[in-house]
Every structure is written in structure tokens, then in C-alpha cells.
PDB file of N, CA and C in Angstrom:
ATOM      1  N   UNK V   1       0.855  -1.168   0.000  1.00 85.00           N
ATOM      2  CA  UNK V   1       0.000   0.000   0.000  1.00 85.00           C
ATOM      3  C   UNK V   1       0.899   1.227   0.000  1.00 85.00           C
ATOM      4  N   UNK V   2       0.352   2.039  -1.081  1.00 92.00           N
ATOM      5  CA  UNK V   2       0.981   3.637  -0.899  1.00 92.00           C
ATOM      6  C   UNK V   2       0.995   4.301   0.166  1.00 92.00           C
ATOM      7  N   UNK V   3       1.401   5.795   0.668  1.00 91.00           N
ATOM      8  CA  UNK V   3       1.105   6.686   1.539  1.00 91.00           C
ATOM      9  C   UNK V   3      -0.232   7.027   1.519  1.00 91.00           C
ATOM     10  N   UNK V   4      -0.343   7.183  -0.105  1.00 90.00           N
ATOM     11  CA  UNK V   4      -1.516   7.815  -0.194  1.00 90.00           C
ATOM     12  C   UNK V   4      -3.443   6.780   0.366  1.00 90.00           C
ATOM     13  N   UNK V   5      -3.028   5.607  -0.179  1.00 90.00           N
ATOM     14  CA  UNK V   5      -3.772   5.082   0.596  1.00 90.00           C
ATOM     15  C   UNK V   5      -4.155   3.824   1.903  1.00 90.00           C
ATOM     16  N   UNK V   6      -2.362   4.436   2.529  1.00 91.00           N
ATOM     17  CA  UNK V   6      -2.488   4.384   3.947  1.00 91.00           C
ATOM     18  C   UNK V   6      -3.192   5.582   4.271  1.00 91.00           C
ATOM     19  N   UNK V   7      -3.280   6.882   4.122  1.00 92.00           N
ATOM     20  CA  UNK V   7      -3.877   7.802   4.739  1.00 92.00           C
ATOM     21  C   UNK V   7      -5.308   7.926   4.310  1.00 92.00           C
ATOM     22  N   UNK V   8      -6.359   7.102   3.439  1.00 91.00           N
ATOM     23  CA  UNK V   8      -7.340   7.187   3.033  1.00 91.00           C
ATOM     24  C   UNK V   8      -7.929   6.298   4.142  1.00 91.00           C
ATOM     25  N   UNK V   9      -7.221   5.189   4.269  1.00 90.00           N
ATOM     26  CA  UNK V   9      -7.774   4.022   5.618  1.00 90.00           C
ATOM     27  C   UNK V   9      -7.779   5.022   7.036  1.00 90.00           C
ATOM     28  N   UNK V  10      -6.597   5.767   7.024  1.00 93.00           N
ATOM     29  CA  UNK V  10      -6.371   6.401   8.374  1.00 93.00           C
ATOM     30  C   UNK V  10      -7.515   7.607   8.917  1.00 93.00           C
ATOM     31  N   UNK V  11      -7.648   8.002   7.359  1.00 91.00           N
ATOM     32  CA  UNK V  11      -9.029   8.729   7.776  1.00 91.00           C
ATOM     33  C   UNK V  11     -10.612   8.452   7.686  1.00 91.00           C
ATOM     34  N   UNK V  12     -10.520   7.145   6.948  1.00 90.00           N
ATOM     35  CA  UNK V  12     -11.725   6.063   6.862  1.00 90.00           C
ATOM     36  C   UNK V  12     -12.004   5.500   8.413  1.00 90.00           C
ATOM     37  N   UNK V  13     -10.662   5.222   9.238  1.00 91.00           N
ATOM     38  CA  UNK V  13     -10.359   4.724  10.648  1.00 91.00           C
ATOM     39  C   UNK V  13     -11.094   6.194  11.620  1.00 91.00           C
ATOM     40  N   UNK V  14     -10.156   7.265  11.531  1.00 92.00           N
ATOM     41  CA  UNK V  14     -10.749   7.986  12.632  1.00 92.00           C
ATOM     42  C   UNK V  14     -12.442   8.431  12.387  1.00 92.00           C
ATOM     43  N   UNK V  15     -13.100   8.560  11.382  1.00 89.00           N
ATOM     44  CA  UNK V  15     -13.967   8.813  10.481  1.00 89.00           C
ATOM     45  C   UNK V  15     -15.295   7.545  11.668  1.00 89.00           C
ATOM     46  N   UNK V  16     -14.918   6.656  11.478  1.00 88.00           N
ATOM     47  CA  UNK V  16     -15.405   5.652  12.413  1.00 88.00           C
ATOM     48  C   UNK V  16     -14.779   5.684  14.131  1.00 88.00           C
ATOM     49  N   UNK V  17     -14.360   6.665  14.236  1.00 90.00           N
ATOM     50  CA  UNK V  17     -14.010   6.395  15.883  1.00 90.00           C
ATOM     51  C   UNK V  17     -13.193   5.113  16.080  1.00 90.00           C
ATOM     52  N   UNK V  18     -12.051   4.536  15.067  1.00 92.00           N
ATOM     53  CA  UNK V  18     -11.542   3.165  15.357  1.00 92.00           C
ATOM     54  C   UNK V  18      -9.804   3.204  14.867  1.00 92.00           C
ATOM     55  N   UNK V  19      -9.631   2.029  15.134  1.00 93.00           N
ATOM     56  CA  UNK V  19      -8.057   2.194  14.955  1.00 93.00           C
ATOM     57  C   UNK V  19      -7.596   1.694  13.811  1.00 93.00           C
ATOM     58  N   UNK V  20      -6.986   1.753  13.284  1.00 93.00           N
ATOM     59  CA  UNK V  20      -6.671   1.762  11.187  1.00 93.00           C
ATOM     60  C   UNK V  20      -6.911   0.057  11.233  1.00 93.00           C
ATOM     61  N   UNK V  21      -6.180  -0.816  12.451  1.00 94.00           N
ATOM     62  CA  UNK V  21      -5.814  -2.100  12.562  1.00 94.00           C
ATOM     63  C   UNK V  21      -7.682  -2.835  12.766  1.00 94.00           C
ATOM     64  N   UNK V  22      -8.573  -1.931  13.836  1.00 93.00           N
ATOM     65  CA  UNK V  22      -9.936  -2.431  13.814  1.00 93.00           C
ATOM     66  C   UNK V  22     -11.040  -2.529  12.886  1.00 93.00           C
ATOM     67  N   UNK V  23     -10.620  -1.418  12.356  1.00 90.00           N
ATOM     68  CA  UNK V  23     -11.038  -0.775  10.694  1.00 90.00           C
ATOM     69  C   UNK V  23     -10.850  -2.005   9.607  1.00 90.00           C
ATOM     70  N   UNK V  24      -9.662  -2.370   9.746  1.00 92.00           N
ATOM     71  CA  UNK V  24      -9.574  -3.283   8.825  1.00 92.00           C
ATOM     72  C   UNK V  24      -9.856  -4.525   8.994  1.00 92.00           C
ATOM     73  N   UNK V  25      -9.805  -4.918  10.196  1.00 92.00           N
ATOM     74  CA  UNK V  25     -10.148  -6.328  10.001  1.00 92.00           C
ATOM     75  C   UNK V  25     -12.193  -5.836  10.279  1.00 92.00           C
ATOM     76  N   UNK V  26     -12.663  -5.168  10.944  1.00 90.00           N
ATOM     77  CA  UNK V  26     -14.301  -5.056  10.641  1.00 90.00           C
ATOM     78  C   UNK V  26     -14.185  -5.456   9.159  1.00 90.00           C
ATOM     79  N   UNK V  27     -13.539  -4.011   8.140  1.00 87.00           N
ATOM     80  CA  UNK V  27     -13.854  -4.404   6.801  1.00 87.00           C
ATOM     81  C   UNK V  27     -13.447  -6.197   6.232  1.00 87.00           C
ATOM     82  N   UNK V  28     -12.328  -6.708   6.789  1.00 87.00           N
ATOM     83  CA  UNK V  28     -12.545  -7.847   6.114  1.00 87.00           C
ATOM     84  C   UNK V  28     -13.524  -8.568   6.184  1.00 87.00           C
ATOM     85  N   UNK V  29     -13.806  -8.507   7.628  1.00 86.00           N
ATOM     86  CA  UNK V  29     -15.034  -9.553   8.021  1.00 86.00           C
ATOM     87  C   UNK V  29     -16.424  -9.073   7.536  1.00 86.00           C
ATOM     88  N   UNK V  30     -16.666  -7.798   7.162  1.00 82.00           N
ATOM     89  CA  UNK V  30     -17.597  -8.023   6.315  1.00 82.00           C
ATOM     90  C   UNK V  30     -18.036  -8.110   4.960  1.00 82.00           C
ATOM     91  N   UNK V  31     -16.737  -8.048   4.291  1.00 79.00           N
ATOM     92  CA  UNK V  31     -16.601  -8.383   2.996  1.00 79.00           C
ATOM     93  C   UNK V  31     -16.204  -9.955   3.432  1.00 79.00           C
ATOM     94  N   UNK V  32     -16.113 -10.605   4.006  1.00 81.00           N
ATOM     95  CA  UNK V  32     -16.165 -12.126   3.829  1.00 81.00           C
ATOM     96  C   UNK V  32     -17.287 -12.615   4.326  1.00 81.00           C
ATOM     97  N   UNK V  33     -18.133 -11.617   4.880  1.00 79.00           N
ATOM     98  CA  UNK V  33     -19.854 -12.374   4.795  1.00 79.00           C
ATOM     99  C   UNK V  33     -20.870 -12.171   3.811  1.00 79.00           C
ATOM    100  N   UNK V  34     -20.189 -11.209   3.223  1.00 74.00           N
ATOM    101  CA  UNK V  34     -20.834 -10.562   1.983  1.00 74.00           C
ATOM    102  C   UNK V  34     -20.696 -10.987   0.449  1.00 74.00           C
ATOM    103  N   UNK V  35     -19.793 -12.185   0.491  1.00 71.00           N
ATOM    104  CA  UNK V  35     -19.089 -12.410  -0.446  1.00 71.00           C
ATOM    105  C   UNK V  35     -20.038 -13.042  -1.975  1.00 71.00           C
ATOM    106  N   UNK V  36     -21.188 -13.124  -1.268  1.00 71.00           N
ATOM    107  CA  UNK V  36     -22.418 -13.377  -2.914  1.00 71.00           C
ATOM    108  C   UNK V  36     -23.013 -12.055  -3.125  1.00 71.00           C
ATOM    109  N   UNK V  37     -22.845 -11.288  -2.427  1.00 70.00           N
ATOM    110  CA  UNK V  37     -23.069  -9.760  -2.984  1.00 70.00           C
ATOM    111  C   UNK V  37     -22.573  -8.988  -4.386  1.00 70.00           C
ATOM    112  N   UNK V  38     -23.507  -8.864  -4.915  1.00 70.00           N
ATOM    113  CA  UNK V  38     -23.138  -8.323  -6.588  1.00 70.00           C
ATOM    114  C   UNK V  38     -22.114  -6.961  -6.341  1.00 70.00           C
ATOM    115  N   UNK V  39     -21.844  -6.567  -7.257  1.00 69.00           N
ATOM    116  CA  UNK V  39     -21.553  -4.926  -7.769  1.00 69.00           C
ATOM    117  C   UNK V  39     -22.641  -3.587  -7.679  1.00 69.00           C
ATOM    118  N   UNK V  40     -23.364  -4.400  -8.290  1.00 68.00           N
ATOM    119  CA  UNK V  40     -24.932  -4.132  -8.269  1.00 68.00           C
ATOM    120  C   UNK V  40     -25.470  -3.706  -7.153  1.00 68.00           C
ATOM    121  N   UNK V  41     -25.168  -4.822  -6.466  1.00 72.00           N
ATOM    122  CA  UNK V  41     -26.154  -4.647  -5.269  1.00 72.00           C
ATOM    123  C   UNK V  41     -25.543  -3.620  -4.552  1.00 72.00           C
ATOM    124  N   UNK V  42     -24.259  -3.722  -3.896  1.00 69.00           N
ATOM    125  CA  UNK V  42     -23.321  -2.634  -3.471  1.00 69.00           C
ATOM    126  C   UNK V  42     -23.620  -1.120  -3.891  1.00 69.00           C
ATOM    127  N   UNK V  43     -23.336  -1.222  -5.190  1.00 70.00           N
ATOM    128  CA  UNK V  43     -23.956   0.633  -5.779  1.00 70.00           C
ATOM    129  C   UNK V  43     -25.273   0.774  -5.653  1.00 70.00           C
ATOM    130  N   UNK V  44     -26.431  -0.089  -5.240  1.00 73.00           N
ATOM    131  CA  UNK V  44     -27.277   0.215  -4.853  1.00 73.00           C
ATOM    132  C   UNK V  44     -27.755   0.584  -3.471  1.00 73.00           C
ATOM    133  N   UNK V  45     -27.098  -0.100  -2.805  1.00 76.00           N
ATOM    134  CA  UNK V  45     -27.062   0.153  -1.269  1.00 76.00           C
ATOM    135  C   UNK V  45     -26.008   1.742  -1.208  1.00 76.00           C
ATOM    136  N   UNK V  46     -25.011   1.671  -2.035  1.00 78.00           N
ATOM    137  CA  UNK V  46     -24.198   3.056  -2.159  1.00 78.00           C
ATOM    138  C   UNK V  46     -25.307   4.722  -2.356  1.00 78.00           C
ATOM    139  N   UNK V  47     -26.232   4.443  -3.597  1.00 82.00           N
ATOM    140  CA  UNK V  47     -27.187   5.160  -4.072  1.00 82.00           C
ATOM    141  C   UNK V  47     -28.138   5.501  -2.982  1.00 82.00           C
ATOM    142  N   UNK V  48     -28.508   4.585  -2.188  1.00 81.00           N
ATOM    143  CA  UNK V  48     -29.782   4.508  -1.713  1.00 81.00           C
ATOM    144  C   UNK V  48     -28.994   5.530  -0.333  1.00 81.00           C
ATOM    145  N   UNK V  49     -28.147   5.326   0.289  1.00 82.00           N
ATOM    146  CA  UNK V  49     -27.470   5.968   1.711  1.00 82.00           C
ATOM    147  C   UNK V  49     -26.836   7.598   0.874  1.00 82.00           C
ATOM    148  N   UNK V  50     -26.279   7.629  -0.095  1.00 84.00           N
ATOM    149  CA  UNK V  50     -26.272   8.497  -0.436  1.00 84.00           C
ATOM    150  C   UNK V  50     -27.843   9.921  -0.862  1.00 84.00           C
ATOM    151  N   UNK V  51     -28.659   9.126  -1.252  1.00 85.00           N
ATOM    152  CA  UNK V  51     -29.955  10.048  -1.165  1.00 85.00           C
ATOM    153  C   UNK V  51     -31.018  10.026   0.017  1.00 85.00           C
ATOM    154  N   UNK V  52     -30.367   9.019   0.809  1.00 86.00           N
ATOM    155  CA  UNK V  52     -30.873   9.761   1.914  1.00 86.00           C
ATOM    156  C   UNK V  52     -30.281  10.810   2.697  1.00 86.00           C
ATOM    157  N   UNK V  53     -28.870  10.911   2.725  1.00 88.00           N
ATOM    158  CA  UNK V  53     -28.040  11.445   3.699  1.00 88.00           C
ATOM    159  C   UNK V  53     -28.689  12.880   2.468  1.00 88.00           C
ATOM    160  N   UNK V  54     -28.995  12.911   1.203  1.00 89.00           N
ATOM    161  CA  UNK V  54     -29.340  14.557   0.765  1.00 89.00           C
ATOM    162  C   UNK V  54     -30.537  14.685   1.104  1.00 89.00           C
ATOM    163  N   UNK V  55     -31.706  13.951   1.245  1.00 89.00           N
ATOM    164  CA  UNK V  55     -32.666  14.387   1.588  1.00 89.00           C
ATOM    165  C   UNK V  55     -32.559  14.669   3.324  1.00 89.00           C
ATOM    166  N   UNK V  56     -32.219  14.206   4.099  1.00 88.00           N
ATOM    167  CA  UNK V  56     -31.679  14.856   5.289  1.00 88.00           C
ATOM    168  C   UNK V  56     -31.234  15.971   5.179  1.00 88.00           C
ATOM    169  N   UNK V  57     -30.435  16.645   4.369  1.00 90.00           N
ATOM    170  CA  UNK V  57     -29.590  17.653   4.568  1.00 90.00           C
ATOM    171  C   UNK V  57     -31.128  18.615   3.864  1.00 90.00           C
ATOM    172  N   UNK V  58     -31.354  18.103   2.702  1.00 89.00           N
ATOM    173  CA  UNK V  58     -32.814  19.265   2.450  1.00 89.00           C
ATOM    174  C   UNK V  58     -33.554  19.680   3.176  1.00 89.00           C
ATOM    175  N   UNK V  59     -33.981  18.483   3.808  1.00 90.00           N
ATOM    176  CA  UNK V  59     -35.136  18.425   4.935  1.00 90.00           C
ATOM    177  C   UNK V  59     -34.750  19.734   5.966  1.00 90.00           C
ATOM    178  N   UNK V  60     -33.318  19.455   6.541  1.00 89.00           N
ATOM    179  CA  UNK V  60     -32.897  20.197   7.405  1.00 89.00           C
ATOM    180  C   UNK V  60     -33.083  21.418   7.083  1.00 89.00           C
ATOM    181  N   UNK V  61     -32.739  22.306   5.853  1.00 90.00           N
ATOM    182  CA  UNK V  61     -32.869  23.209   5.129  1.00 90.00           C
ATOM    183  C   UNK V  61     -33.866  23.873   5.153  1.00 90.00           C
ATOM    184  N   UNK V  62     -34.729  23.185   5.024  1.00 89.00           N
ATOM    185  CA  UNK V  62     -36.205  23.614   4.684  1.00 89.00           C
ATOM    186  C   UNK V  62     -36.766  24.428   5.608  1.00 89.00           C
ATOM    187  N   UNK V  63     -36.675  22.939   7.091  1.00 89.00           N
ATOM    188  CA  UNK V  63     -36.472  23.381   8.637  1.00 89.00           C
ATOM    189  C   UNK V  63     -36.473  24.588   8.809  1.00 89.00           C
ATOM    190  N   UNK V  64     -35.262  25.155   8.410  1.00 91.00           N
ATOM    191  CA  UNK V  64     -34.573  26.267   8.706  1.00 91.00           C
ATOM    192  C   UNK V  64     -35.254  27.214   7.872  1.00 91.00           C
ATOM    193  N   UNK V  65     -35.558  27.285   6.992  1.00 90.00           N
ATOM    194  CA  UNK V  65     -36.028  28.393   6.437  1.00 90.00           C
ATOM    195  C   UNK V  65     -37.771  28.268   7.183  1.00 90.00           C
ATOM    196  N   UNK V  66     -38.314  27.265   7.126  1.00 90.00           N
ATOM    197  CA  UNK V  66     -40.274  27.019   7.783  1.00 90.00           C
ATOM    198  C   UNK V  66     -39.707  28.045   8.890  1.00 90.00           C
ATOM    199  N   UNK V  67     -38.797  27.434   9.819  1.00 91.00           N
ATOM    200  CA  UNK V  67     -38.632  28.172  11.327  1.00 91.00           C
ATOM    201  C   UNK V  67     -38.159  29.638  10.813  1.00 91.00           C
ATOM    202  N   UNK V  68     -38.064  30.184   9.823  1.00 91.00           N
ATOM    203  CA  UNK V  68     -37.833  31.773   9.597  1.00 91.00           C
ATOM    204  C   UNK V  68     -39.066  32.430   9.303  1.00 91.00           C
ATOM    205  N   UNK V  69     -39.788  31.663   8.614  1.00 91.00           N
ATOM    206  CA  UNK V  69     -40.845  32.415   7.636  1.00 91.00           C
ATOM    207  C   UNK V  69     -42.047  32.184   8.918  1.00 91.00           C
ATOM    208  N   UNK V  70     -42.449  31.265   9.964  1.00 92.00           N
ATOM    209  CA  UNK V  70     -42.778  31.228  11.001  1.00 92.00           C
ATOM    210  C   UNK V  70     -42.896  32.349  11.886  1.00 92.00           C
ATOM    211  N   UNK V  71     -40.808  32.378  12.399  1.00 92.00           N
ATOM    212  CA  UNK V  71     -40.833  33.741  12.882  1.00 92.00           C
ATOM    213  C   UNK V  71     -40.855  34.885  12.336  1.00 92.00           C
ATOM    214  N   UNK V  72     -41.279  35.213  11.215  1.00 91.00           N
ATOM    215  CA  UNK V  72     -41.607  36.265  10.680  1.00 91.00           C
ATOM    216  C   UNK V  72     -42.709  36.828  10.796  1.00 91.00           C
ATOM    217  N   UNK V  73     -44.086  35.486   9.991  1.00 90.00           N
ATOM    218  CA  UNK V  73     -45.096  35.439  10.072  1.00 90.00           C
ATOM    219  C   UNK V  73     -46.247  35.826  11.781  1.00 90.00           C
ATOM    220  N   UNK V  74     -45.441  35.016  12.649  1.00 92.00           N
ATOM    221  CA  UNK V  74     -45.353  35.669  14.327  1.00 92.00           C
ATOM    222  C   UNK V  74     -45.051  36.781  15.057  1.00 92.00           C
ATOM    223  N   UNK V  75     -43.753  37.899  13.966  1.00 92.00           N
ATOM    224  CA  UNK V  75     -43.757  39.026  14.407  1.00 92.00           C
ATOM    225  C   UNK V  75     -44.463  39.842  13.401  1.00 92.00           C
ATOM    226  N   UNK V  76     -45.486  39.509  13.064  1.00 90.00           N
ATOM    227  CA  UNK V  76     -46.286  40.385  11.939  1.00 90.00           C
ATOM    228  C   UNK V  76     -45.381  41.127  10.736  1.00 90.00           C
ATOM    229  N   UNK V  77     -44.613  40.264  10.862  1.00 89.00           N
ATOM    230  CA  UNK V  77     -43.635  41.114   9.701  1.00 89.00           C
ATOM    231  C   UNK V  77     -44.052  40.273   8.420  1.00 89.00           C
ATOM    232  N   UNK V  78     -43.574  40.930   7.134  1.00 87.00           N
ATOM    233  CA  UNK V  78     -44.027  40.060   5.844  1.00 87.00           C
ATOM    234  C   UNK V  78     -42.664  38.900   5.785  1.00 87.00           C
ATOM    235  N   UNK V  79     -42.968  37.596   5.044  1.00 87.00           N
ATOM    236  CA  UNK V  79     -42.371  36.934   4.990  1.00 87.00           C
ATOM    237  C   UNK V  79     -42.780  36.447   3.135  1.00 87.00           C
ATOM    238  N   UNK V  80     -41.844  37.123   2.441  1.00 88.00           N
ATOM    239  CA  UNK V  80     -42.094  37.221   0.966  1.00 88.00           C
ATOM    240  C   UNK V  80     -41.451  35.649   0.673  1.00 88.00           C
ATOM    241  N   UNK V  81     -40.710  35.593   1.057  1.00 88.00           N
ATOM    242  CA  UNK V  81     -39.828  33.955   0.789  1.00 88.00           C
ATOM    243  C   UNK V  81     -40.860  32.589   0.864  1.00 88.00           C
ATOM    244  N   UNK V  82     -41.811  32.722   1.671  1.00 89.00           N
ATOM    245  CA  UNK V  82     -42.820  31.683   2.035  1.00 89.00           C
ATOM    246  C   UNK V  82     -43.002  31.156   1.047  1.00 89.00           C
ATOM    247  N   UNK V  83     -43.404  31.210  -0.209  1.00 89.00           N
ATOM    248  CA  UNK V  83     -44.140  30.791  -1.639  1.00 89.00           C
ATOM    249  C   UNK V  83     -42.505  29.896  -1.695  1.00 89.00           C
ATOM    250  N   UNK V  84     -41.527  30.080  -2.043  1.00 89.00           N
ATOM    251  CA  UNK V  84     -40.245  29.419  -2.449  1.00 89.00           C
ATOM    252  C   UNK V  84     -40.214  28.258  -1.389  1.00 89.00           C
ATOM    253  N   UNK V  85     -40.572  29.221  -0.391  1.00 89.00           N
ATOM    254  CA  UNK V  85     -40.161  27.353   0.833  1.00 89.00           C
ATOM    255  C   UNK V  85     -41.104  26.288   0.574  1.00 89.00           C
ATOM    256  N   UNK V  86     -42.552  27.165   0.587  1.00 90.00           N
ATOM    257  CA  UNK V  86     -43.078  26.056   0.241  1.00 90.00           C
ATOM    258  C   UNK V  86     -42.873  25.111  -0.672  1.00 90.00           C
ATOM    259  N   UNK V  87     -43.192  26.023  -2.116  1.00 91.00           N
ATOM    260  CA  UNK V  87     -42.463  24.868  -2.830  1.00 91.00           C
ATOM    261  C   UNK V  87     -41.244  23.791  -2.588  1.00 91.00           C
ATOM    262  N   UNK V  88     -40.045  24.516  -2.148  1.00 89.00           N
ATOM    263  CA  UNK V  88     -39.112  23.644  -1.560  1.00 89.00           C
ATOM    264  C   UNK V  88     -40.019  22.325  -0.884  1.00 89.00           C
ATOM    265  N   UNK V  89     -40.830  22.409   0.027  1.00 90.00           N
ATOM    266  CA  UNK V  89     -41.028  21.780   0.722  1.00 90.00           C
ATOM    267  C   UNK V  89     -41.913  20.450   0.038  1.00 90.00           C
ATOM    268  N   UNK V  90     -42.480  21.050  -1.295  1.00 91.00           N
ATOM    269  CA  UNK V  90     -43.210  20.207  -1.817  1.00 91.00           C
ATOM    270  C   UNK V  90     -42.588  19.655  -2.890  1.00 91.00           C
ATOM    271  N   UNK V  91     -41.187  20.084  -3.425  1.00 91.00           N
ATOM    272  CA  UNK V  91     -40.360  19.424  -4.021  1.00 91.00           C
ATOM    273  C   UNK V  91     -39.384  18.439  -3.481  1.00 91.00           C
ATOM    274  N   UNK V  92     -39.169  18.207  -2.392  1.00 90.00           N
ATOM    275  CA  UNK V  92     -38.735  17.497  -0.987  1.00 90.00           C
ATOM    276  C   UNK V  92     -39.562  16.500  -0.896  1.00 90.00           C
ATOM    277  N   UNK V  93     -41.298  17.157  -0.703  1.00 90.00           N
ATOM    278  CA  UNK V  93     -41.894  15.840  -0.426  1.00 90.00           C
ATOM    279  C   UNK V  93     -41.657  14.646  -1.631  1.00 90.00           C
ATOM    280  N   UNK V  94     -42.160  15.297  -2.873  1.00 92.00           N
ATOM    281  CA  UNK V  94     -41.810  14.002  -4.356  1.00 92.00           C
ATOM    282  C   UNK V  94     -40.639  13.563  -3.612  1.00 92.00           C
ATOM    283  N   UNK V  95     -39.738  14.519  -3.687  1.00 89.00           N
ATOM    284  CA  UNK V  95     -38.258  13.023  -3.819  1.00 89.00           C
ATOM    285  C   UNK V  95     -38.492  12.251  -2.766  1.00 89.00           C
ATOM    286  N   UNK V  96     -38.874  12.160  -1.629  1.00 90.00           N
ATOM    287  CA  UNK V  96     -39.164  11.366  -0.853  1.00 90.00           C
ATOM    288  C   UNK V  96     -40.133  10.327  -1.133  1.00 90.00           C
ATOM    289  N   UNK V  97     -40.833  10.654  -1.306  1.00 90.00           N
ATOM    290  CA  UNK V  97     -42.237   9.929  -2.002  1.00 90.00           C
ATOM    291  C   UNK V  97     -41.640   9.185  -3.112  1.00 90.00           C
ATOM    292  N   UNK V  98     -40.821   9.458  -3.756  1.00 88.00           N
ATOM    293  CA  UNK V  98     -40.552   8.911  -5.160  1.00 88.00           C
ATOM    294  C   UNK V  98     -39.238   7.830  -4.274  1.00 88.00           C
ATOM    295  N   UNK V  99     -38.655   7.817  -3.861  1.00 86.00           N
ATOM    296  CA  UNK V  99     -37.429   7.405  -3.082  1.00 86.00           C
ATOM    297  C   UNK V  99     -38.294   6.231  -2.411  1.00 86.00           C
ATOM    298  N   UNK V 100     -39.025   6.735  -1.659  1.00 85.00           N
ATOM    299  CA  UNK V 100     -40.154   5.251  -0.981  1.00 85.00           C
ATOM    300  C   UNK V 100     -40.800   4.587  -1.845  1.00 85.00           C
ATOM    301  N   UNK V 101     -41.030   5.171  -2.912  1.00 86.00           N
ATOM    302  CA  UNK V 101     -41.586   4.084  -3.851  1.00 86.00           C
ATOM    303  C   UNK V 101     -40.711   2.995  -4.266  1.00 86.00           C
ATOM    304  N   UNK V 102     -39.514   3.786  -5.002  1.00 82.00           N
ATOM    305  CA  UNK V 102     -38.527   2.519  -5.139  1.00 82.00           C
ATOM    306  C   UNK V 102     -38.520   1.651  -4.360  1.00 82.00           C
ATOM    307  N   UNK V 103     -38.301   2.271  -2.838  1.00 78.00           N
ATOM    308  CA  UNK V 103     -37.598   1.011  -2.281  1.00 78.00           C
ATOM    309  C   UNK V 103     -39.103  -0.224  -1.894  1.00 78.00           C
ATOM    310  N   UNK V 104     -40.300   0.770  -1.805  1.00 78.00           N
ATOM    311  CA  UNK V 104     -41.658  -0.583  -1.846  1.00 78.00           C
ATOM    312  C   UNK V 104     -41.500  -1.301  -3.100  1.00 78.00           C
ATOM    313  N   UNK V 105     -40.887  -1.039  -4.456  1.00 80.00           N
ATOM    314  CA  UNK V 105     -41.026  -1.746  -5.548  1.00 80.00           C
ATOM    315  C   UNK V 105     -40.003  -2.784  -6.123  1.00 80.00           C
ATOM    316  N   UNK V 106     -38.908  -2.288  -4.512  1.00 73.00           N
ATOM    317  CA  UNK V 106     -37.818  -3.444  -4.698  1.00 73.00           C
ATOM    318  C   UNK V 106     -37.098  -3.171  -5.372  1.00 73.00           C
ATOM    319  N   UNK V 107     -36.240  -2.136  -5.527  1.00 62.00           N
ATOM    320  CA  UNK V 107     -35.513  -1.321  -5.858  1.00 62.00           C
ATOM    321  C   UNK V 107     -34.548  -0.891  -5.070  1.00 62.00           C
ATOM    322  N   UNK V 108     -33.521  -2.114  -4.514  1.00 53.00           N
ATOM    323  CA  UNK V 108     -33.327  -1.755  -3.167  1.00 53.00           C
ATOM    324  C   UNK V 108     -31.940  -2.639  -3.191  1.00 53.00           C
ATOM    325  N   UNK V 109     -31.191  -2.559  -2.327  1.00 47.00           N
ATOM    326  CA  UNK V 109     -29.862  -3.715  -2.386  1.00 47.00           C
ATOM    327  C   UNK V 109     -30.220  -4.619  -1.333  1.00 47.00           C
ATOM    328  N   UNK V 110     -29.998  -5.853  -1.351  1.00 46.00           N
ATOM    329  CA  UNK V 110     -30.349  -7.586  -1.197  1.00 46.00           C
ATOM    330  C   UNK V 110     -29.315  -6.994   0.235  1.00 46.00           C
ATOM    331  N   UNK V 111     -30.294  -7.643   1.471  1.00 46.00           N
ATOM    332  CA  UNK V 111     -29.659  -7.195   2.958  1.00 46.00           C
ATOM    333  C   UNK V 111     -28.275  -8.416   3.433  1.00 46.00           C
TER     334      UNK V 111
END
């Protein structure tokens, strides 16, 4: 192994709260239980944690702006942005909605 990816493990290691040596043998052992697991299936389970971790981060977003236009709306002040959040909020809901569908239609990586 290079420097370069000794230091990809090293920060894959602290990244997990673990030691480069625990890190690695977890990863072996679960790539040796995993071992009829496609490519496939992997980038799907990759896809699927990846759009959730963005719809989290939207969600959060949104949050943040509802809790502005809220306190706006509460200090009788105008809150012109409202129409945009909403939408946000209803463009958030589809991907979610659309995201749960997949995974009810089995669209999903093999556990």
C-alpha cells in the first residue's frame, strides 16, 4: 500500500471512531460475509445511503427556512420567501415519495 492510501484508511479509521488495525479487520469480516453480494447490489445500497443522507440535509434546510418564515409570520412582519419554501417543501416531499416508492417496488440492495 501507498502513503496515499495508507492515509485514506487512516481517515476512513478515525472517520469511524476506530483504529486503522480495527477498521480493517471489521472491513474484512464483512466483505467475507458478503461475499455473494453483486456490484450491483453494493452501488445500490451506495445510491440509496447516499440520497438519503441529501434528503436529510434538504429536509434540514427547509427546517430552517419554515422556522424563519414562522418567525416572521409571528412578528407580523411580511415573509415574501414563504411561496419558495413552500415549494421547496413540496419538491422534498416528491423526492421522498418517489425514493419510498422505489424502495416498496424493490428497488433496493439484497440485505
Amino acid at each position: 500500500m501507498n502513503d496515499d492510501e495508507y492515509q485514506l484508511l487512516v481517515r476512513a479509521a478515525a472517520a469511524c471512531h476506530m483504529s486503522v488495525a480495527s477498521y480493517l479487520a471489521r472491513a474484512a469480516l464483512k466483505a467475507a460475509r458478503n461475499l455473494d453480494r453483486t456490484a450491483a447490489e453494493i452501488a445500490g445500497e451506495r445510491e440509496m445511503l447516499h440520497e438519503l443522507f441529501a434528503l436529510r440535509t434538504a429536509l434540514n434546510r427547509i427546517g430552517n427556512n419554515l422556522n424563519q418564515v414562522a418567525a416572521a409570520l409571528n412578528s407580523d412582519e411580511p415573509a415574501p420567501q414563504a411561496k419558495a419554501v413552500l415549494a421547496g417543501v413540496d419538491r422534498i416531499s416528491l423526492r421522498v415519495d418517489a425514493f419510498v416508492q422505489r424502495y416498496l417496488d424493490g428497488v433496493r440492495p439484497a440485505a
